[in-house]
C-alpha atoms as one frame of an Amber mdcrd trajectory, in Angstrom:
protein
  88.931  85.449  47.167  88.947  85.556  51.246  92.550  87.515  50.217  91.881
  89.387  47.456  90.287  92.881  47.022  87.200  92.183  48.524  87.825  90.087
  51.034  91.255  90.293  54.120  92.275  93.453  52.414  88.707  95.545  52.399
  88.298  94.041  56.207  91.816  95.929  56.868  90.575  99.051  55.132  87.171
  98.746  56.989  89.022  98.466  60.484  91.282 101.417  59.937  88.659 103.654
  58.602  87.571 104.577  62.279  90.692 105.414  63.660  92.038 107.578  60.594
  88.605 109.197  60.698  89.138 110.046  64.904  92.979 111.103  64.066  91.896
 113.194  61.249  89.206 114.879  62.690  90.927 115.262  65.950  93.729 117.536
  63.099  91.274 119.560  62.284  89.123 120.644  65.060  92.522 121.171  67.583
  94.535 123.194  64.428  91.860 124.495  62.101  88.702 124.783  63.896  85.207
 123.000  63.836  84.351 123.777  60.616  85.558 120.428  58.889  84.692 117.097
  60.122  85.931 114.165  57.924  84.020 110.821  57.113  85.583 108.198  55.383
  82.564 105.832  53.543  84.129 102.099  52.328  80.925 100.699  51.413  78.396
 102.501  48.972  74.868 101.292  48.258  73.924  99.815  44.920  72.235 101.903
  42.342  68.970  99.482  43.304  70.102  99.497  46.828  69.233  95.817  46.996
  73.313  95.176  48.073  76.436  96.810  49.368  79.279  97.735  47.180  83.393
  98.645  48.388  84.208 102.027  47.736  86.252 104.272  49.237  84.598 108.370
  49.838  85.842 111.308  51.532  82.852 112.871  52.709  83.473 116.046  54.471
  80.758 117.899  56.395  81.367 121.935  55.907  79.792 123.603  58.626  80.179
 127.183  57.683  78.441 126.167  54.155  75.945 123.946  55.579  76.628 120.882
  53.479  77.543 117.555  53.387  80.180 116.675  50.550  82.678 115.298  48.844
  86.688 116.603  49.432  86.055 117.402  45.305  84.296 120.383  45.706  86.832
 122.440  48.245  88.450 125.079  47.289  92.167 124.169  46.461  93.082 126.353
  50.151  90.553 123.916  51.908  91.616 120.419  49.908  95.145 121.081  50.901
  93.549 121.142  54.870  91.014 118.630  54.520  93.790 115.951  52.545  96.846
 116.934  54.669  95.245 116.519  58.103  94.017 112.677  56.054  98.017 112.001
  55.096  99.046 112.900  58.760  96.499 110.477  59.711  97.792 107.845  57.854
 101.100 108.596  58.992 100.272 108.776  62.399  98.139 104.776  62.061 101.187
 103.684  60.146 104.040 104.733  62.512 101.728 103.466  65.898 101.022 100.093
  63.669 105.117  99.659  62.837 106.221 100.678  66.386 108.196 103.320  64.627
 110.537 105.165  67.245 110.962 108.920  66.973 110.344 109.188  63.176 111.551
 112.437  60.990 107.948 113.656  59.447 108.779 115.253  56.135 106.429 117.497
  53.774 107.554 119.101  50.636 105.132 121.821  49.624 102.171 120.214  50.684
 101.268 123.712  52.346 102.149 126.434  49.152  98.320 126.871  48.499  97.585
 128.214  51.375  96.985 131.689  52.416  98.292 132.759  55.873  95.633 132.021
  58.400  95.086 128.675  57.037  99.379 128.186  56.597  98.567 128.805  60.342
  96.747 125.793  61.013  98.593 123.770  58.504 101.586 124.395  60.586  99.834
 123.815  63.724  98.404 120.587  62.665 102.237 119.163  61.544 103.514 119.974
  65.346 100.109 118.410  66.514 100.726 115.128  63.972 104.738 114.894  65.139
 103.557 114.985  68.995 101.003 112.345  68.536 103.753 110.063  66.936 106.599
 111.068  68.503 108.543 112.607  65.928 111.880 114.150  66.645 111.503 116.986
  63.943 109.314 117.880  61.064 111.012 118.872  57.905 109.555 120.727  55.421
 109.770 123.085  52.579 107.724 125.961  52.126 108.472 129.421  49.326 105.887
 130.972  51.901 107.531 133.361  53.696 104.586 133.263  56.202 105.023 129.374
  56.868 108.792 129.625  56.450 108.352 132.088  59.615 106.263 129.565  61.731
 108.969 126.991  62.018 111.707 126.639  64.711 114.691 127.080  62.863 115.210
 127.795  59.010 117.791 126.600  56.286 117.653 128.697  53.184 119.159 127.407
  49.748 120.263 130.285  47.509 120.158 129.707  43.914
């Protein structure tokens, strides 16, 4: 039990939770503004509320609609934002945890949603992500030709 789901592996979760959340949030405040701020909620109340139950919720607060919710109800524009700046976080935890050196961060398309302010802030939050872990280039692929125009240097495959 002490390493199954609920036990070493939900106390890993747990203790990661807090610095994905910082590394996240710090993503979107620096690229896309204060609007966003991420929670990440491993434990959930019972339907009683007598006990504690593992979970795992994305709560984001949306300051410009005054709510508290869950990454479900943004709009597909905002998801991309709100779950990309989340995946950078993980990448960033998991290169600092592996001692990675100088890693190659690659996205394929994870920005094609997005309409050109927020391609913007998507791009700003990859050059953010590769400084914090010391990436020697980000590679990715984009039919935008706003984003396309963002990056340092281009390749384009004819068909």
């Amino acid at each position: 039990d002490d390493i199954g789901r609920n036990g070493l592996q939900a106390a890993l979760v747990d203790g990661a939770c807090a610095e994905i959340t910082a590394v996240t949030n710090d993503l979107l405040h620096n690229c896309i503004g204060s609007r966003w701020t991420v929670t990440l909620d491993t434990q959930r109340s019972s339907a009683d509320g007598k006990k504690q139950l593992e979970g795992f919720d994305v709560r984001v607060i949306d300051t410009e609609a005054g709510r508290d919710t869950t990454a479900e109800t943004l709009s597909g524009g905002e998801r991309v934002l709100v779950s990309e700046a989340i995946s950078l976080a993980l990448t960033t935890l998991a290169c600092r945890k592996a001692g990675v050196d100088r890693p190659t961060l690659i996205r394929d398309e994870t920005g094609a949603a997005l309409d050109p302010e927020k391609a913007r802030g998507y791009v700003a939050m990859l050059r953010r992500a590769a400084n914090q872990i010391g990436a020697d280039r980000v590679l990715f692929v984009s039919h935008s030709r706003e984003v396309q125009e963002m990056a340092d240097a281009r390749i384009e495959v004819g068909q």
